[in-house]
mmCIF file of C-alpha atoms in Angstrom:
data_model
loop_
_atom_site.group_PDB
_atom_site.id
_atom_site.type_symbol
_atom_site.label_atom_id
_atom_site.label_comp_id
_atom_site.label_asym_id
_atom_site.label_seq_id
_atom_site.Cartn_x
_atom_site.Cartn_y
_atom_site.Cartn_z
ATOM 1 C CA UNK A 1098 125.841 75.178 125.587
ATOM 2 C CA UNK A 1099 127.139 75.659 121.913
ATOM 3 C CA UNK A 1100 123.095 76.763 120.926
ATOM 4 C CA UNK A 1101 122.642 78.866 124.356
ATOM 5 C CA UNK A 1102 125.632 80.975 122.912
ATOM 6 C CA UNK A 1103 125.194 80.787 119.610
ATOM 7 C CA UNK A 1104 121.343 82.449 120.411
ATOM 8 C CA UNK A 1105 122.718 85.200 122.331
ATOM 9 C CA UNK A 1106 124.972 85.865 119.599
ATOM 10 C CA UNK A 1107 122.124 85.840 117.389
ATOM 11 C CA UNK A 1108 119.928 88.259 119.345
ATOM 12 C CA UNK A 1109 122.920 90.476 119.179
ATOM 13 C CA UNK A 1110 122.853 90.243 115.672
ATOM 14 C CA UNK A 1111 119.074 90.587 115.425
ATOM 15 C CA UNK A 1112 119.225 93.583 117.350
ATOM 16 C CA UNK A 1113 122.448 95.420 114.909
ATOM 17 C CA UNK A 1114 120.155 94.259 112.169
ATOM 18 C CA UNK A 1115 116.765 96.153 113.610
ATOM 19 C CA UNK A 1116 118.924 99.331 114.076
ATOM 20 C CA UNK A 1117 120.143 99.191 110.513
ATOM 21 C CA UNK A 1118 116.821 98.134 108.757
ATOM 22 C CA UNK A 1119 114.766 100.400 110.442
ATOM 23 C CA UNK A 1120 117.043 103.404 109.918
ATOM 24 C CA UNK A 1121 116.154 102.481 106.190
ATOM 25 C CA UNK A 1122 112.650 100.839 106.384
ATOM 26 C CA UNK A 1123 110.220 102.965 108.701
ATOM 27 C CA UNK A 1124 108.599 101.401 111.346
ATOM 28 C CA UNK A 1125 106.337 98.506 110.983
ATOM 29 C CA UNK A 1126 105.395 95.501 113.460
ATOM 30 C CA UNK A 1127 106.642 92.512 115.281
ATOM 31 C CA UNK A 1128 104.693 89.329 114.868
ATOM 32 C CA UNK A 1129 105.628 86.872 117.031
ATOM 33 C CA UNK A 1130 104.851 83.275 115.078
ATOM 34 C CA UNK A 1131 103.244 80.749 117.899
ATOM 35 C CA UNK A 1132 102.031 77.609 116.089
ATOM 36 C CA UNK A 1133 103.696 75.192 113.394
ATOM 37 C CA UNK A 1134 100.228 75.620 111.541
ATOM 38 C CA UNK A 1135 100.145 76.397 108.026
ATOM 39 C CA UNK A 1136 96.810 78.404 108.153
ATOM 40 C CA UNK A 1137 96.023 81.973 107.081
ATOM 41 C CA UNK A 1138 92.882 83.251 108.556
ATOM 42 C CA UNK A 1139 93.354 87.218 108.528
ATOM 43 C CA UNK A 1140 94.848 87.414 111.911
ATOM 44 C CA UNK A 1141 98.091 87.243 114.051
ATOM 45 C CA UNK A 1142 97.020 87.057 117.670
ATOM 46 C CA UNK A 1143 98.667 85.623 121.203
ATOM 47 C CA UNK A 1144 98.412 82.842 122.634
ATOM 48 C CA UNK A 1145 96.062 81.514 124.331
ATOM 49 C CA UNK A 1146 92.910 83.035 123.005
ATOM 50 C CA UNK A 1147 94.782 82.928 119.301
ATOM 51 C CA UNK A 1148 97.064 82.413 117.173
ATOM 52 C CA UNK A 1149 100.022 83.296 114.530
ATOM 53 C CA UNK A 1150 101.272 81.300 112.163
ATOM 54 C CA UNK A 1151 104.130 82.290 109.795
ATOM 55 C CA UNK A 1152 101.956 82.843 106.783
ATOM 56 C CA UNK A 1153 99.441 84.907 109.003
ATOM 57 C CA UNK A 1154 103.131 87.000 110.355
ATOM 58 C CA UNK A 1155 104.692 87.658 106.819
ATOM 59 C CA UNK A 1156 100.955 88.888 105.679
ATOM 60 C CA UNK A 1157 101.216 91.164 108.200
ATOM 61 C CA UNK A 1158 104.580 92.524 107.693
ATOM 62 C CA UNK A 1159 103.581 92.755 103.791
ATOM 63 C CA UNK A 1160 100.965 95.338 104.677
ATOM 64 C CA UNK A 1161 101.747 97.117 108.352
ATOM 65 C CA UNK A 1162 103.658 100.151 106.012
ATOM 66 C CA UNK A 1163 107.265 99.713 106.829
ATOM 67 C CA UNK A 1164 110.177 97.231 108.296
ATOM 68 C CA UNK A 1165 108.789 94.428 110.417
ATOM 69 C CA UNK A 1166 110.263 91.468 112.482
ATOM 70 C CA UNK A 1167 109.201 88.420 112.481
ATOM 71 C CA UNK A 1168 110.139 86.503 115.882
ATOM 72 C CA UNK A 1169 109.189 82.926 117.282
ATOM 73 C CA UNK A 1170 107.617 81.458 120.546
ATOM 74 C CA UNK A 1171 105.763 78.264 119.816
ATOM 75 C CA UNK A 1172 105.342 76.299 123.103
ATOM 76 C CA UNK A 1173 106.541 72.400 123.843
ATOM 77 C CA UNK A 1174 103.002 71.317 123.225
ATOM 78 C CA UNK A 1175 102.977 72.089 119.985
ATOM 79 C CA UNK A 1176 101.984 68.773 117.188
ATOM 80 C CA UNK A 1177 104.963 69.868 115.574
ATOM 81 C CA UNK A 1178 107.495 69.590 118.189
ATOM 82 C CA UNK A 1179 110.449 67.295 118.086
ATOM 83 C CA UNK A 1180 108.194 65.444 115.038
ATOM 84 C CA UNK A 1181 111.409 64.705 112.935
ATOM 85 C CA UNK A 1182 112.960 62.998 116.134
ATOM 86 C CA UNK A 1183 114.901 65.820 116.916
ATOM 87 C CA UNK A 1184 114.762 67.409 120.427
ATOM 88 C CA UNK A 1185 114.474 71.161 120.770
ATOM 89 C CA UNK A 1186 113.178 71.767 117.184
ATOM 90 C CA UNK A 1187 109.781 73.420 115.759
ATOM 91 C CA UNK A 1188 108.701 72.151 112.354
ATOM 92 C CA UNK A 1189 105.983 74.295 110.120
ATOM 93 C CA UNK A 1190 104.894 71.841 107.189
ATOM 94 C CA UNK A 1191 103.721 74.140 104.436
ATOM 95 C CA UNK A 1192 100.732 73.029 101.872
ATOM 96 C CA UNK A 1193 102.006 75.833 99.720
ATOM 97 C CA UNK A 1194 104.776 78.579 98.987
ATOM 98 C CA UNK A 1195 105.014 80.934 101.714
ATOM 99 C CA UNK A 1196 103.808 84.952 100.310
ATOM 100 C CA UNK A 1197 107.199 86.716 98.706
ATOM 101 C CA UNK A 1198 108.905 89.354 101.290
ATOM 102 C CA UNK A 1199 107.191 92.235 99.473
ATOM 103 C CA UNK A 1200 107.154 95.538 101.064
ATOM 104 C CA UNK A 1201 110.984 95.308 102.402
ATOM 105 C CA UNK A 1202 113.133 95.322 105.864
ATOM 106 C CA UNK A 1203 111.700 92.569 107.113
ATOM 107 C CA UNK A 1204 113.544 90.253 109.652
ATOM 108 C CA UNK A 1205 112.629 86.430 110.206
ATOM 109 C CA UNK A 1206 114.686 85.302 112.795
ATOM 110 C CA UNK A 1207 114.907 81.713 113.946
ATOM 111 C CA UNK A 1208 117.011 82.394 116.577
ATOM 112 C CA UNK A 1209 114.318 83.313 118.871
ATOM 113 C CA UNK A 1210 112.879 80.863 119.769
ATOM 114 C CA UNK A 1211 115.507 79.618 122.061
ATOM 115 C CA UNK A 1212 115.681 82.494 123.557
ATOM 116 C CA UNK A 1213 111.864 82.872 124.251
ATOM 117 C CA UNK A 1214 111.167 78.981 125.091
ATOM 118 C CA UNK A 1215 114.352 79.019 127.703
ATOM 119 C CA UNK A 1216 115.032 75.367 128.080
ATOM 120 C CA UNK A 1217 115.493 72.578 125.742
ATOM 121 C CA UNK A 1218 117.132 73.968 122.383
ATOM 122 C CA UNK A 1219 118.257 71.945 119.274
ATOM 123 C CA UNK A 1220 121.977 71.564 120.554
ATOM 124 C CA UNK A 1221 123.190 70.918 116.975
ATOM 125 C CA UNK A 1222 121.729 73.926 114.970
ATOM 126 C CA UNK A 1223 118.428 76.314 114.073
ATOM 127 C CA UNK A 1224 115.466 75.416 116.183
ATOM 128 C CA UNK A 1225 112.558 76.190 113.427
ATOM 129 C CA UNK A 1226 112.095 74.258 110.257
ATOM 130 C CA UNK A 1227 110.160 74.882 107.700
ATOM 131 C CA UNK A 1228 109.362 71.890 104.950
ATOM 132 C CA UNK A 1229 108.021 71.673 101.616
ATOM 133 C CA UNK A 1230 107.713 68.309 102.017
ATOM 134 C CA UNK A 1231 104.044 68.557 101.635
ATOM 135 C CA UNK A 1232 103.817 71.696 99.763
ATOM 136 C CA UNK A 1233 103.900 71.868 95.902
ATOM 137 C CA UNK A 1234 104.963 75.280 94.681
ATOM 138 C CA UNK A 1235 108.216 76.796 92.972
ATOM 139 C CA UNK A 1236 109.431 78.029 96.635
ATOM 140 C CA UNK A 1237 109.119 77.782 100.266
ATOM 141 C CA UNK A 1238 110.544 81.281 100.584
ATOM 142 C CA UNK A 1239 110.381 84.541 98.054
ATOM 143 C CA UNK A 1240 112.527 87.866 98.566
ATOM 144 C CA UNK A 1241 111.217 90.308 95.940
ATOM 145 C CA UNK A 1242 112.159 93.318 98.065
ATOM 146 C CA UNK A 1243 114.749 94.954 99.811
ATOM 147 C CA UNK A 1244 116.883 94.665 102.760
ATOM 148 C CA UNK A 1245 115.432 91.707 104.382
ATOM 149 C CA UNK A 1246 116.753 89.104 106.333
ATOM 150 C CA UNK A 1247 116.037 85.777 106.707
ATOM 151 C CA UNK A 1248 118.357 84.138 109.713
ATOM 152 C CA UNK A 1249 118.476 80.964 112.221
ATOM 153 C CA UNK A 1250 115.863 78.864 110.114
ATOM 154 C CA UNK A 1251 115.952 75.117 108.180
ATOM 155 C CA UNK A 1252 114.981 74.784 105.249
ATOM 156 C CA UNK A 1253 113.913 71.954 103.512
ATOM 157 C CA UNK A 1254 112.579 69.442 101.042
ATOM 158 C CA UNK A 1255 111.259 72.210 98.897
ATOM 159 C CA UNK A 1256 109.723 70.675 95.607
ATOM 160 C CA UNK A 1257 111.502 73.627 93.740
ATOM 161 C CA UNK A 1258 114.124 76.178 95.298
ATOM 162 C CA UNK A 1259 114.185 76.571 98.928
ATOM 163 C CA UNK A 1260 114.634 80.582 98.980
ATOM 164 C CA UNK A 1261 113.985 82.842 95.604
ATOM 165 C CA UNK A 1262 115.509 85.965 95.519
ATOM 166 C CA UNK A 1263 114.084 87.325 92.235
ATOM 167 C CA UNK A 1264 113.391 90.650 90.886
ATOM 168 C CA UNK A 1265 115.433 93.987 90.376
ATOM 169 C CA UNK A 1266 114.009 95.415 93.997
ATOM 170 C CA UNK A 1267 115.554 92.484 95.330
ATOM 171 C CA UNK A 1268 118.719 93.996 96.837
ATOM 172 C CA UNK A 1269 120.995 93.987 100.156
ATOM 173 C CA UNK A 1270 118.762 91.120 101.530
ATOM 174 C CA UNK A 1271 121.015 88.916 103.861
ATOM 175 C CA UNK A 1272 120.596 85.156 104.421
ATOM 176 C CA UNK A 1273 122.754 83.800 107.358
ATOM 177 C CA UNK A 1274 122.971 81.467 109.606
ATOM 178 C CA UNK A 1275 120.219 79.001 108.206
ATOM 179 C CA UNK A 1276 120.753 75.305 107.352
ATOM 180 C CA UNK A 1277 119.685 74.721 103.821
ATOM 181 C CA UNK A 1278 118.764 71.457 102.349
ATOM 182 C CA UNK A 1279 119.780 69.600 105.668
ATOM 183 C CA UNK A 1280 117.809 68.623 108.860
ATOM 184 C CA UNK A 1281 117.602 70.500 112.165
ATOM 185 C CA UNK A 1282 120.861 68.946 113.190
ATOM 186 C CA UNK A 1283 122.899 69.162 109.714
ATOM 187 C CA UNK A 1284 123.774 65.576 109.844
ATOM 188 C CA UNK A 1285 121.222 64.260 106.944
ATOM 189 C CA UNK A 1286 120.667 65.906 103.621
ATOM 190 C CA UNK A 1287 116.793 66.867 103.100
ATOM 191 C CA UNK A 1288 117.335 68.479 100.167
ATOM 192 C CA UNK A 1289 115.333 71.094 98.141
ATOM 193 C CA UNK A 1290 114.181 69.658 94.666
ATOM 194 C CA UNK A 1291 116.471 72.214 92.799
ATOM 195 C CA UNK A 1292 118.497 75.187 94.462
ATOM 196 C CA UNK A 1293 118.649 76.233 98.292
ATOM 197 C CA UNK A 1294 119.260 79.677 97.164
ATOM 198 C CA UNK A 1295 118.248 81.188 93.506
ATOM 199 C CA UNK A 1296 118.568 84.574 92.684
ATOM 200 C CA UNK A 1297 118.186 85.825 89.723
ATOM 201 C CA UNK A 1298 115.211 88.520 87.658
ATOM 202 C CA UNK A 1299 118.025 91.273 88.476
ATOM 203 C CA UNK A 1300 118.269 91.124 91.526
ATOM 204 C CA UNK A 1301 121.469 92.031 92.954
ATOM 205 C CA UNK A 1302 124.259 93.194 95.508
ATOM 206 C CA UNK A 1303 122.729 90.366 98.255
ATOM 207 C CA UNK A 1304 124.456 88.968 100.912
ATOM 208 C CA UNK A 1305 124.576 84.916 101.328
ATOM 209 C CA UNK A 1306 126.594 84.119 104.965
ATOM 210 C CA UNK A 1307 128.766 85.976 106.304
ATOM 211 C CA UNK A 1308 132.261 85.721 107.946
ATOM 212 C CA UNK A 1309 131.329 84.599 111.670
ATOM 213 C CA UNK A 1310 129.950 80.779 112.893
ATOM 214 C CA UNK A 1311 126.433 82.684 113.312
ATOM 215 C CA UNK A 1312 126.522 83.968 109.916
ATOM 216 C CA UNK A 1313 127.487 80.969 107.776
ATOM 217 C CA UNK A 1314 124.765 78.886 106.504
ATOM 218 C CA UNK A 1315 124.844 75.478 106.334
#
């Protein structure tokens, strides 16, 4: 019940967050991520005849020519489904960093997948994970732009930092509501070699959290 609301607050927020990044961005796509692969082979396409993995999606929004969202519907029959034990939860295994937010007002936003599967979401926090378990790199994540968001995701076991927030273009980006260093359910520590969160090359007036339960990361 807690998750059920907790998404429907966060597709309200999602939804104040398109109106105020696209009054700044322009208008770019929506890619709608529907596999835990890690591949990148030039396109982002539906199911079934496809595919779109997050690395394919944030590829995409780096070169559509304006703000973008990034949203999530990766079926039950997915390999990586529930593969850290933990029902209701999507996890994307990276073999390397994930491309920087480049061209600005992008949102990534966890949250929908519960909303776009229907049943069965992680009761105890974010429903997509994304690990660096197996991916050697300084990152998972890298915000070199401006006014992105990055909401309702895990991350873990990064080798380096989980999110990098570097550069001076790197401004009013907002991180909230993700669980950072933690599993899906925030009850074990996964943690990321070095920071969660690093920002730094200038970069500046950010926003880490918030002051609501769907804004606070973990």
């Amino acid at each position: 019940m807690r998750t059920k609301v907790f998404a429907v607050i966060g597709f309200v927020l999602l939804l104040y967050l398109l109106a105020v990044v696209g009054s700044v961005s322009g208008s770019g796509g929506t890619y709608t991520v529907n596999t835990t692969g890690d591949w990148d082979d030039g396109f982002c396409e539906p199911l079934p005849g496809g595919d779109c993995t997050l690395r394919e999606a944030l590829d995409k929004a780096n070169s559509d020519g304006g703000g973008s969202t990034i949203t999530f519907n990766i079926p039950l029959t997915d390999t990586g489904y529930a593969v850290s034990g933990i029902t209701g939860t999507w996890t994307i295994s990276l073999t390397t960093s994930l491309p920087c937010l480049a061209e600005g007002g992008t949102i990534i936003s966890g949250t929908t997948q519960a909303l776009f599967i229907g049943g069965d979401p992680n009761v105890d926090g974010p429903e997509i994970e994304i690990s660096g378990a197996s991916a050697p790199g300084t990152y998972l994540l890298c915000i070199d732009s401006a006014d992105n968001v990055v909401h309702g995701l895990v991350i873990n076991a990064s080798p380096g930092y989980g999110i990098w927030i570097g550069m001076p273009d790197a401004t009013s980006n907002t991180v909230s509501g993700n669980y950072i260093g933690t599993d899906a359910a925030g009850a074990s520590k996964l943690g990321n070699a070095l920071d969660g969160i690093m920002i730094v090359g200038g970069a500046h007036d950010n926003v880490i959290g918030g002051q609501t339960p769907e804004q606070r990361n973990v």
